[in-house]
Amino acid sequence: MSDKNNQHKNASSGQVSWIRLLAKLLALVVLMGYLVFSFIRHDDWNVHPPCNQLVVMVMDSAQASFVSRQEVMGVLAKSHLNPVGKPEDRIDLHRIETEVEKHQFVLDAQCYITADHVVHVDIRQRLPVMRIMSRTGDNYYIDAKGNRLHNMTYAADVPVATGYISRQYARTVLAPLGSYLTSDSFWNSQVEQFWVADNGQMEMFPRVGNHVISFGQPKDMKKKMERLRTFYTEVLNKVGWNKYKRIDLQYSNQIVCVKAD
């Protein structure tokens, strides 16, 4: 009886020894794996260090605030493209640019990595050049290319066009005119509103002076604006800005004025 007990004890002791040995071997394998992983990761990070910061810069934020840094960070987080903590060789700069440029108010995005392991995203906004408030109910901004911008939470300081305005008219006539006006410091501060009649003829209401400018059909608008600039400089500056109530530029060889009452 005692021999059987001794055999059973010896068998149990042997099993425990094998379990302990397997446990030690498993722990050793895990430790070796961890050391190899750490070595490879350390070596990889020496060659391709991780990004330690993301800097988003809206280059023209002084002109408008249609795009914010927080929005861009949100876009990258949603797309799993936030580069912070990723090795530089695993950061897809082109994809970051492409994703950010999907924002309707982003005209261009440039993404690059500097020597201090910082990822930069420089953004130029799609700036509005005019606001359209049509009798059809349309209410939107347009950029220089005639693209519609629908964010109405921010009031851009650009001329407003009202009246009978189709989307094609806004794209082909008003967008180039708005681009010209906003690129000129004088007109950018002088022009307040345009009115478009149902026959396509256009009138302008300036910020300074109580007169209305009639352009007739919107043809040769830049030439008409330059003629108006000359008239302002050589005539109104001398006789006064409230001398006339209407200035008509429809005729190519003359400017017809109606005196104020």
PDB file of C-alpha atoms in Angstrom:
ATOM      1  CA  MET A   1       0.000   0.000   0.000  1.00  0.00           C
ATOM      2  CA  SER A   2       2.777   2.341   0.878  1.00  0.00           C
ATOM      3  CA  ASP A   3       4.550   1.538  -2.391  1.00  0.00           C
ATOM      4  CA  LYS A   4       1.504   2.692  -4.352  1.00  0.00           C
ATOM      5  CA  ASN A   5       1.346   5.924  -2.355  1.00  0.00           C
ATOM      6  CA  ASN A   6       5.006   6.572  -3.000  1.00  0.00           C
ATOM      7  CA  GLN A   7       4.545   5.948  -6.714  1.00  0.00           C
ATOM      8  CA  HIS A   8       1.580   8.339  -6.796  1.00  0.00           C
ATOM      9  CA  LYS A   9       3.581  11.016  -4.968  1.00  0.00           C
ATOM     10  CA  ASN A  10       6.492  10.606  -7.323  1.00  0.00           C
ATOM     11  CA  ALA A  11       4.192  10.913 -10.350  1.00  0.00           C
ATOM     12  CA  SER A  12       2.573  14.061  -8.954  1.00  0.00           C
ATOM     13  CA  SER A  13       5.941  15.547  -8.146  1.00  0.00           C
ATOM     14  CA  GLY A  14       7.108  14.824 -11.673  1.00  0.00           C
ATOM     15  CA  GLN A  15       4.073  16.512 -13.205  1.00  0.00           C
ATOM     16  CA  VAL A  16       4.615  19.614 -11.040  1.00  0.00           C
ATOM     17  CA  SER A  17       8.243  19.736 -12.106  1.00  0.00           C
ATOM     18  CA  TRP A  18       7.261  19.552 -15.785  1.00  0.00           C
ATOM     19  CA  ILE A  19       4.647  22.306 -15.304  1.00  0.00           C
ATOM     20  CA  ARG A  20       7.196  24.510 -13.575  1.00  0.00           C
ATOM     21  CA  LEU A  21       9.711  23.848 -16.326  1.00  0.00           C
ATOM     22  CA  LEU A  22       7.152  24.665 -19.043  1.00  0.00           C
ATOM     23  CA  ALA A  23       6.182  27.837 -17.198  1.00  0.00           C
ATOM     24  CA  LYS A  24       9.826  28.903 -16.995  1.00  0.00           C
ATOM     25  CA  LEU A  25      10.340  28.126 -20.677  1.00  0.00           C
ATOM     26  CA  LEU A  26       7.203  30.094 -21.595  1.00  0.00           C
ATOM     27  CA  ALA A  27       8.320  33.054 -19.496  1.00  0.00           C
ATOM     28  CA  LEU A  28      11.742  32.875 -21.130  1.00  0.00           C
ATOM     29  CA  VAL A  29      10.176  32.834 -24.624  1.00  0.00           C
ATOM     30  CA  VAL A  30       7.972  35.838 -23.741  1.00  0.00           C
ATOM     31  CA  LEU A  31      10.972  37.700 -22.332  1.00  0.00           C
ATOM     32  CA  MET A  32      13.057  36.974 -25.408  1.00  0.00           C
ATOM     33  CA  GLY A  33      10.208  38.064 -27.667  1.00  0.00           C
ATOM     34  CA  TYR A  34       9.827  41.285 -25.732  1.00  0.00           C
ATOM     35  CA  LEU A  35      13.570  41.971 -25.914  1.00  0.00           C
ATOM     36  CA  VAL A  36      13.633  41.323 -29.666  1.00  0.00           C
ATOM     37  CA  PHE A  37      10.550  43.536 -30.186  1.00  0.00           C
ATOM     38  CA  SER A  38      12.064  46.301 -28.072  1.00  0.00           C
ATOM     39  CA  PHE A  39      15.339  46.101 -29.957  1.00  0.00           C
ATOM     40  CA  ILE A  40      13.628  46.220 -33.340  1.00  0.00           C
ATOM     41  CA  ARG A  41      11.319  49.048 -32.236  1.00  0.00           C
ATOM     42  CA  HIS A  42      14.227  50.991 -30.750  1.00  0.00           C
ATOM     43  CA  ASP A  43      16.265  50.484 -33.898  1.00  0.00           C
ATOM     44  CA  ASP A  44      13.289  51.446 -36.098  1.00  0.00           C
ATOM     45  CA  TRP A  45      12.633  54.593 -34.082  1.00  0.00           C
ATOM     46  CA  ASN A  46      16.290  55.558 -34.424  1.00  0.00           C
ATOM     47  CA  VAL A  47      15.922  55.360 -38.199  1.00  0.00           C
ATOM     48  CA  HIS A  48      12.298  56.602 -38.388  1.00  0.00           C
ATOM     49  CA  PRO A  49      11.526  58.543 -35.196  1.00  0.00           C
ATOM     50  CA  PRO A  50       7.885  59.144 -34.344  1.00  0.00           C
ATOM     51  CA  CYS A  51       6.055  62.402 -34.956  1.00  0.00           C
ATOM     52  CA  ASN A  52       5.876  64.294 -31.673  1.00  0.00           C
ATOM     53  CA  GLN A  53       3.575  67.162 -32.703  1.00  0.00           C
ATOM     54  CA  LEU A  54       1.014  68.220 -35.314  1.00  0.00           C
ATOM     55  CA  VAL A  55       0.865  71.905 -36.271  1.00  0.00           C
ATOM     56  CA  VAL A  56      -2.086  73.140 -38.369  1.00  0.00           C
ATOM     57  CA  MET A  57      -1.733  76.638 -39.827  1.00  0.00           C
ATOM     58  CA  VAL A  58      -4.535  78.461 -41.683  1.00  0.00           C
ATOM     59  CA  MET A  59      -2.379  80.845 -43.688  1.00  0.00           C
ATOM     60  CA  ASP A  60      -5.078  83.405 -44.516  1.00  0.00           C
ATOM     61  CA  SER A  61      -7.019  83.329 -41.237  1.00  0.00           C
ATOM     62  CA  ALA A  62      -6.799  87.147 -40.998  1.00  0.00           C
ATOM     63  CA  GLN A  63      -9.009  87.418 -44.093  1.00  0.00           C
ATOM     64  CA  ALA A  64     -11.682  84.914 -43.107  1.00  0.00           C
ATOM     65  CA  SER A  65     -12.298  82.121 -40.628  1.00  0.00           C
ATOM     66  CA  PHE A  66     -14.161  79.487 -42.612  1.00  0.00           C
ATOM     67  CA  VAL A  67     -11.665  76.778 -41.596  1.00  0.00           C
ATOM     68  CA  SER A  68     -10.428  76.280 -38.041  1.00  0.00           C
ATOM     69  CA  ARG A  69      -7.574  74.246 -36.624  1.00  0.00           C
ATOM     70  CA  GLN A  70     -10.077  72.256 -34.554  1.00  0.00           C
ATOM     71  CA  GLU A  71     -12.004  71.263 -37.696  1.00  0.00           C
ATOM     72  CA  VAL A  72      -8.859  70.001 -39.389  1.00  0.00           C
ATOM     73  CA  MET A  73      -7.845  68.042 -36.293  1.00  0.00           C
ATOM     74  CA  GLY A  74     -11.327  66.509 -36.267  1.00  0.00           C
ATOM     75  CA  VAL A  75     -11.047  65.506 -39.936  1.00  0.00           C
ATOM     76  CA  LEU A  76      -7.706  63.770 -39.318  1.00  0.00           C
ATOM     77  CA  ALA A  77      -8.947  62.029 -36.182  1.00  0.00           C
ATOM     78  CA  LYS A  78     -12.050  60.749 -37.960  1.00  0.00           C
ATOM     79  CA  SER A  79      -9.935  59.431 -40.827  1.00  0.00           C
ATOM     80  CA  HIS A  80      -7.366  57.876 -38.446  1.00  0.00           C
ATOM     81  CA  LEU A  81      -4.683  60.099 -39.967  1.00  0.00           C
ATOM     82  CA  ASN A  82      -3.460  61.954 -36.900  1.00  0.00           C
ATOM     83  CA  PRO A  83       0.308  61.432 -37.234  1.00  0.00           C
ATOM     84  CA  VAL A  84       1.332  62.044 -33.603  1.00  0.00           C
ATOM     85  CA  GLY A  85       3.179  58.991 -32.259  1.00  0.00           C
ATOM     86  CA  LYS A  86       3.567  57.318 -35.655  1.00  0.00           C
ATOM     87  CA  PRO A  87       7.012  56.620 -37.171  1.00  0.00           C
ATOM     88  CA  GLU A  88       7.728  59.095 -39.926  1.00  0.00           C
ATOM     89  CA  ASP A  89       7.939  56.409 -42.620  1.00  0.00           C
ATOM     90  CA  ARG A  90       4.349  55.384 -41.837  1.00  0.00           C
ATOM     91  CA  ILE A  91       2.877  58.878 -42.168  1.00  0.00           C
ATOM     92  CA  ASP A  92       1.051  59.326 -45.487  1.00  0.00           C
ATOM     93  CA  LEU A  93       1.493  63.041 -46.190  1.00  0.00           C
ATOM     94  CA  HIS A  94      -0.332  62.893 -49.520  1.00  0.00           C
ATOM     95  CA  ARG A  95      -3.364  61.219 -47.981  1.00  0.00           C
ATOM     96  CA  ILE A  96      -3.475  63.848 -45.235  1.00  0.00           C
ATOM     97  CA  GLU A  97      -3.493  66.589 -47.892  1.00  0.00           C
ATOM     98  CA  THR A  98      -6.198  64.822 -49.892  1.00  0.00           C
ATOM     99  CA  GLU A  99      -8.439  64.321 -46.861  1.00  0.00           C
ATOM    100  CA  VAL A 100      -8.100  67.922 -45.664  1.00  0.00           C
ATOM    101  CA  GLU A 101      -8.822  69.283 -49.163  1.00  0.00           C
ATOM    102  CA  LYS A 102     -12.224  67.551 -49.101  1.00  0.00           C
ATOM    103  CA  HIS A 103     -13.381  70.367 -46.776  1.00  0.00           C
ATOM    104  CA  GLN A 104     -15.434  72.741 -48.928  1.00  0.00           C
ATOM    105  CA  PHE A 105     -13.579  75.804 -47.665  1.00  0.00           C
ATOM    106  CA  VAL A 106     -10.052  74.415 -48.169  1.00  0.00           C
ATOM    107  CA  LEU A 107      -8.482  75.562 -51.427  1.00  0.00           C
ATOM    108  CA  ASP A 108      -5.097  73.937 -50.880  1.00  0.00           C
ATOM    109  CA  ALA A 109      -3.304  71.919 -48.175  1.00  0.00           C
ATOM    110  CA  GLN A 110       0.449  71.353 -47.943  1.00  0.00           C
ATOM    111  CA  CYS A 111       1.718  68.693 -45.517  1.00  0.00           C
ATOM    112  CA  TYR A 112       5.383  68.183 -44.612  1.00  0.00           C
ATOM    113  CA  ILE A 113       7.687  66.970 -41.813  1.00  0.00           C
ATOM    114  CA  THR A 114      10.437  69.140 -40.350  1.00  0.00           C
ATOM    115  CA  ALA A 115      13.742  68.047 -38.810  1.00  0.00           C
ATOM    116  CA  ASP A 116      12.325  68.326 -35.291  1.00  0.00           C
ATOM    117  CA  HIS A 117       9.809  65.535 -36.124  1.00  0.00           C
ATOM    118  CA  VAL A 118       6.840  67.893 -36.335  1.00  0.00           C
ATOM    119  CA  VAL A 119       4.189  67.385 -39.006  1.00  0.00           C
ATOM    120  CA  HIS A 120       2.911  70.657 -40.458  1.00  0.00           C
ATOM    121  CA  VAL A 121      -0.336  71.156 -42.376  1.00  0.00           C
ATOM    122  CA  ASP A 122      -0.482  74.577 -44.068  1.00  0.00           C
ATOM    123  CA  ILE A 123      -3.905  75.515 -45.399  1.00  0.00           C
ATOM    124  CA  ARG A 124      -5.168  78.187 -47.755  1.00  0.00           C
ATOM    125  CA  GLN A 125      -8.896  78.807 -47.617  1.00  0.00           C
ATOM    126  CA  ARG A 126     -11.335  79.022 -50.476  1.00  0.00           C
ATOM    127  CA  LEU A 127     -12.187  82.669 -49.858  1.00  0.00           C
ATOM    128  CA  PRO A 128     -15.531  84.180 -50.915  1.00  0.00           C
ATOM    129  CA  VAL A 129     -15.558  87.136 -53.291  1.00  0.00           C
ATOM    130  CA  MET A 130     -19.280  87.877 -53.224  1.00  0.00           C
ATOM    131  CA  ARG A 131     -22.478  86.903 -51.448  1.00  0.00           C
ATOM    132  CA  ILE A 132     -25.485  85.977 -53.570  1.00  0.00           C
ATOM    133  CA  MET A 133     -28.991  86.655 -52.275  1.00  0.00           C
ATOM    134  CA  SER A 134     -31.260  85.884 -55.205  1.00  0.00           C
ATOM    135  CA  ARG A 135     -35.002  86.456 -55.488  1.00  0.00           C
ATOM    136  CA  THR A 136     -35.242  82.705 -56.132  1.00  0.00           C
ATOM    137  CA  GLY A 137     -34.259  82.115 -52.509  1.00  0.00           C
ATOM    138  CA  ASP A 138     -30.606  81.217 -53.103  1.00  0.00           C
ATOM    139  CA  ASN A 139     -28.318  82.516 -50.372  1.00  0.00           C
ATOM    140  CA  TYR A 140     -24.655  81.559 -50.617  1.00  0.00           C
ATOM    141  CA  TYR A 141     -21.122  82.812 -51.145  1.00  0.00           C
ATOM    142  CA  ILE A 142     -19.100  82.299 -54.320  1.00  0.00           C
ATOM    143  CA  ASP A 143     -15.343  82.066 -54.673  1.00  0.00           C
ATOM    144  CA  ALA A 144     -13.245  83.421 -57.541  1.00  0.00           C
ATOM    145  CA  LYS A 145     -14.039  80.354 -59.670  1.00  0.00           C
ATOM    146  CA  GLY A 146     -17.779  80.576 -59.096  1.00  0.00           C
ATOM    147  CA  ASN A 147     -17.959  77.650 -56.674  1.00  0.00           C
ATOM    148  CA  ARG A 148     -20.796  77.941 -54.169  1.00  0.00           C
ATOM    149  CA  LEU A 149     -19.866  78.069 -50.481  1.00  0.00           C
ATOM    150  CA  HIS A 150     -22.712  77.269 -48.121  1.00  0.00           C
ATOM    151  CA  ASN A 151     -21.418  78.202 -44.669  1.00  0.00           C
ATOM    152  CA  MET A 152     -23.649  81.047 -43.496  1.00  0.00           C
ATOM    153  CA  THR A 153     -22.467  81.092 -39.876  1.00  0.00           C
ATOM    154  CA  TYR A 154     -19.703  83.546 -40.688  1.00  0.00           C
ATOM    155  CA  ALA A 155     -20.395  86.881 -42.411  1.00  0.00           C
ATOM    156  CA  ALA A 156     -17.581  87.633 -44.852  1.00  0.00           C
ATOM    157  CA  ASP A 157     -17.028  91.295 -45.636  1.00  0.00           C
ATOM    158  CA  VAL A 158     -17.620  91.046 -49.391  1.00  0.00           C
ATOM    159  CA  PRO A 159     -20.062  92.754 -51.781  1.00  0.00           C
ATOM    160  CA  VAL A 160     -23.619  91.451 -51.800  1.00  0.00           C
ATOM    161  CA  ALA A 161     -25.492  90.807 -55.050  1.00  0.00           C
ATOM    162  CA  THR A 162     -29.285  90.751 -54.974  1.00  0.00           C
ATOM    163  CA  GLY A 163     -32.059  90.511 -57.539  1.00  0.00           C
ATOM    164  CA  TYR A 164     -32.675  88.160 -60.419  1.00  0.00           C
ATOM    165  CA  ILE A 165     -29.537  86.029 -60.268  1.00  0.00           C
ATOM    166  CA  SER A 166     -29.298  82.577 -61.759  1.00  0.00           C
ATOM    167  CA  ARG A 167     -26.486  80.288 -60.698  1.00  0.00           C
ATOM    168  CA  GLN A 168     -24.956  80.551 -64.163  1.00  0.00           C
ATOM    169  CA  TYR A 169     -25.041  84.370 -63.955  1.00  0.00           C
ATOM    170  CA  ALA A 170     -23.365  84.208 -60.550  1.00  0.00           C
ATOM    171  CA  ARG A 171     -20.661  81.869 -61.858  1.00  0.00           C
ATOM    172  CA  THR A 172     -19.915  83.565 -65.191  1.00  0.00           C
ATOM    173  CA  VAL A 173     -20.510  87.252 -64.373  1.00  0.00           C
ATOM    174  CA  LEU A 174     -20.396  87.909 -60.653  1.00  0.00           C
ATOM    175  CA  ALA A 175     -17.507  85.602 -59.695  1.00  0.00           C
ATOM    176  CA  PRO A 176     -14.950  87.292 -62.013  1.00  0.00           C
ATOM    177  CA  LEU A 177     -16.257  90.712 -60.983  1.00  0.00           C
ATOM    178  CA  GLY A 178     -16.031  89.838 -57.283  1.00  0.00           C
ATOM    179  CA  SER A 179     -12.505  88.502 -57.733  1.00  0.00           C
ATOM    180  CA  TYR A 180     -11.459  91.756 -59.399  1.00  0.00           C
ATOM    181  CA  LEU A 181     -13.040  93.901 -56.678  1.00  0.00           C
ATOM    182  CA  THR A 182     -11.641  92.003 -53.689  1.00  0.00           C
ATOM    183  CA  SER A 183      -8.131  92.076 -55.165  1.00  0.00           C
ATOM    184  CA  ASP A 184      -8.226  95.878 -55.363  1.00  0.00           C
ATOM    185  CA  SER A 185      -7.911  97.695 -52.024  1.00  0.00           C
ATOM    186  CA  PHE A 186      -9.950 100.709 -53.186  1.00  0.00           C
ATOM    187  CA  TRP A 187     -12.892  98.770 -54.600  1.00  0.00           C
ATOM    188  CA  ASN A 188     -12.764  96.242 -51.802  1.00  0.00           C
ATOM    189  CA  SER A 189     -13.593  99.016 -49.321  1.00  0.00           C
ATOM    190  CA  GLN A 190     -15.921 100.995 -51.627  1.00  0.00           C
ATOM    191  CA  VAL A 191     -18.388  98.522 -53.149  1.00  0.00           C
ATOM    192  CA  GLU A 192     -21.289  97.455 -50.942  1.00  0.00           C
ATOM    193  CA  GLN A 193     -24.036  95.977 -53.111  1.00  0.00           C
ATOM    194  CA  PHE A 194     -25.109  95.087 -56.649  1.00  0.00           C
ATOM    195  CA  TRP A 195     -28.654  94.847 -57.935  1.00  0.00           C
ATOM    196  CA  VAL A 196     -29.404  92.672 -60.970  1.00  0.00           C
ATOM    197  CA  ALA A 197     -32.649  93.442 -62.833  1.00  0.00           C
ATOM    198  CA  ASP A 198     -34.732  90.776 -64.558  1.00  0.00           C
ATOM    199  CA  ASN A 199     -33.285  91.850 -67.922  1.00  0.00           C
ATOM    200  CA  GLY A 200     -29.699  91.323 -66.671  1.00  0.00           C
ATOM    201  CA  GLN A 201     -28.814  94.990 -66.260  1.00  0.00           C
ATOM    202  CA  MET A 202     -26.775  95.830 -63.188  1.00  0.00           C
ATOM    203  CA  GLU A 203     -26.593  98.671 -60.680  1.00  0.00           C
ATOM    204  CA  MET A 204     -24.031  99.224 -57.935  1.00  0.00           C
ATOM    205  CA  PHE A 205     -24.426 100.890 -54.546  1.00  0.00           C
ATOM    206  CA  PRO A 206     -21.178 102.255 -53.052  1.00  0.00           C
ATOM    207  CA  ARG A 207     -20.289 102.615 -49.377  1.00  0.00           C
ATOM    208  CA  VAL A 208     -19.328 106.283 -49.774  1.00  0.00           C
ATOM    209  CA  GLY A 209     -21.705 108.711 -51.496  1.00  0.00           C
ATOM    210  CA  ASN A 210     -25.465 108.649 -52.047  1.00  0.00           C
ATOM    211  CA  HIS A 211     -25.351 107.869 -55.744  1.00  0.00           C
ATOM    212  CA  VAL A 212     -26.237 104.752 -57.726  1.00  0.00           C
ATOM    213  CA  ILE A 213     -24.009 103.527 -60.555  1.00  0.00           C
ATOM    214  CA  SER A 214     -25.707 102.046 -63.591  1.00  0.00           C
ATOM    215  CA  PHE A 215     -23.656  99.616 -65.676  1.00  0.00           C
ATOM    216  CA  GLY A 216     -26.344  98.450 -68.057  1.00  0.00           C
ATOM    217  CA  GLN A 217     -25.549  94.968 -69.309  1.00  0.00           C
ATOM    218  CA  PRO A 218     -22.542  93.448 -67.501  1.00  0.00           C
ATOM    219  CA  LYS A 219     -20.089  93.764 -70.367  1.00  0.00           C
ATOM    220  CA  ASP A 220     -16.535  95.109 -70.131  1.00  0.00           C
ATOM    221  CA  MET A 221     -16.999  95.473 -66.391  1.00  0.00           C
ATOM    222  CA  LYS A 222     -13.309  96.058 -65.632  1.00  0.00           C
ATOM    223  CA  LYS A 223     -13.150  98.886 -68.148  1.00  0.00           C
ATOM    224  CA  LYS A 224     -16.298 100.415 -66.683  1.00  0.00           C
ATOM    225  CA  MET A 225     -14.860 100.174 -63.179  1.00  0.00           C
ATOM    226  CA  GLU A 226     -11.668 101.908 -64.316  1.00  0.00           C
ATOM    227  CA  ARG A 227     -13.697 104.681 -65.935  1.00  0.00           C
ATOM    228  CA  LEU A 228     -15.584 105.054 -62.683  1.00  0.00           C
ATOM    229  CA  ARG A 229     -12.323 105.220 -60.728  1.00  0.00           C
ATOM    230  CA  THR A 230     -11.119 108.028 -62.994  1.00  0.00           C
ATOM    231  CA  PHE A 231     -14.430 109.850 -62.559  1.00  0.00           C
ATOM    232  CA  TYR A 232     -14.166 109.535 -58.780  1.00  0.00           C
ATOM    233  CA  THR A 233     -10.603 110.857 -58.797  1.00  0.00           C
ATOM    234  CA  GLU A 234     -10.973 113.716 -61.267  1.00  0.00           C
ATOM    235  CA  VAL A 235     -14.560 114.806 -60.665  1.00  0.00           C
ATOM    236  CA  LEU A 236     -16.154 113.715 -57.398  1.00  0.00           C
ATOM    237  CA  ASN A 237     -13.050 114.528 -55.372  1.00  0.00           C
ATOM    238  CA  LYS A 238     -13.489 118.134 -56.579  1.00  0.00           C
ATOM    239  CA  VAL A 239     -17.270 118.664 -56.676  1.00  0.00           C
ATOM    240  CA  GLY A 240     -18.210 116.399 -53.749  1.00  0.00           C
ATOM    241  CA  TRP A 241     -19.357 112.794 -53.458  1.00  0.00           C
ATOM    242  CA  ASN A 242     -23.014 113.738 -53.037  1.00  0.00           C
ATOM    243  CA  LYS A 243     -23.174 116.001 -56.112  1.00  0.00           C
ATOM    244  CA  TYR A 244     -24.966 113.354 -58.207  1.00  0.00           C
ATOM    245  CA  LYS A 245     -27.626 110.786 -57.426  1.00  0.00           C
ATOM    246  CA  ARG A 246     -27.020 108.603 -60.499  1.00  0.00           C
ATOM    247  CA  ILE A 247     -23.910 107.863 -62.550  1.00  0.00           C
ATOM    248  CA  ASP A 248     -24.516 105.999 -65.809  1.00  0.00           C
ATOM    249  CA  LEU A 249     -21.658 104.035 -67.395  1.00  0.00           C
ATOM    250  CA  GLN A 250     -23.639 102.278 -70.107  1.00  0.00           C
ATOM    251  CA  TYR A 251     -22.185 104.355 -72.905  1.00  0.00           C
ATOM    252  CA  SER A 252     -18.600 103.716 -73.969  1.00  0.00           C
ATOM    253  CA  ASN A 253     -17.634 107.304 -74.800  1.00  0.00           C
ATOM    254  CA  GLN A 254     -19.337 109.244 -72.025  1.00  0.00           C
ATOM    255  CA  ILE A 255     -20.537 109.190 -68.441  1.00  0.00           C
ATOM    256  CA  VAL A 256     -24.064 110.507 -67.919  1.00  0.00           C
ATOM    257  CA  CYS A 257     -24.827 111.938 -64.471  1.00  0.00           C
ATOM    258  CA  VAL A 258     -28.034 113.049 -62.813  1.00  0.00           C
ATOM    259  CA  LYS A 259     -27.647 115.752 -60.165  1.00  0.00           C
ATOM    260  CA  ALA A 260     -28.979 115.209 -56.690  1.00  0.00           C
ATOM    261  CA  ASP A 261     -32.103 117.190 -55.724  1.00  0.00           C
TER     262      ASP A 261
END
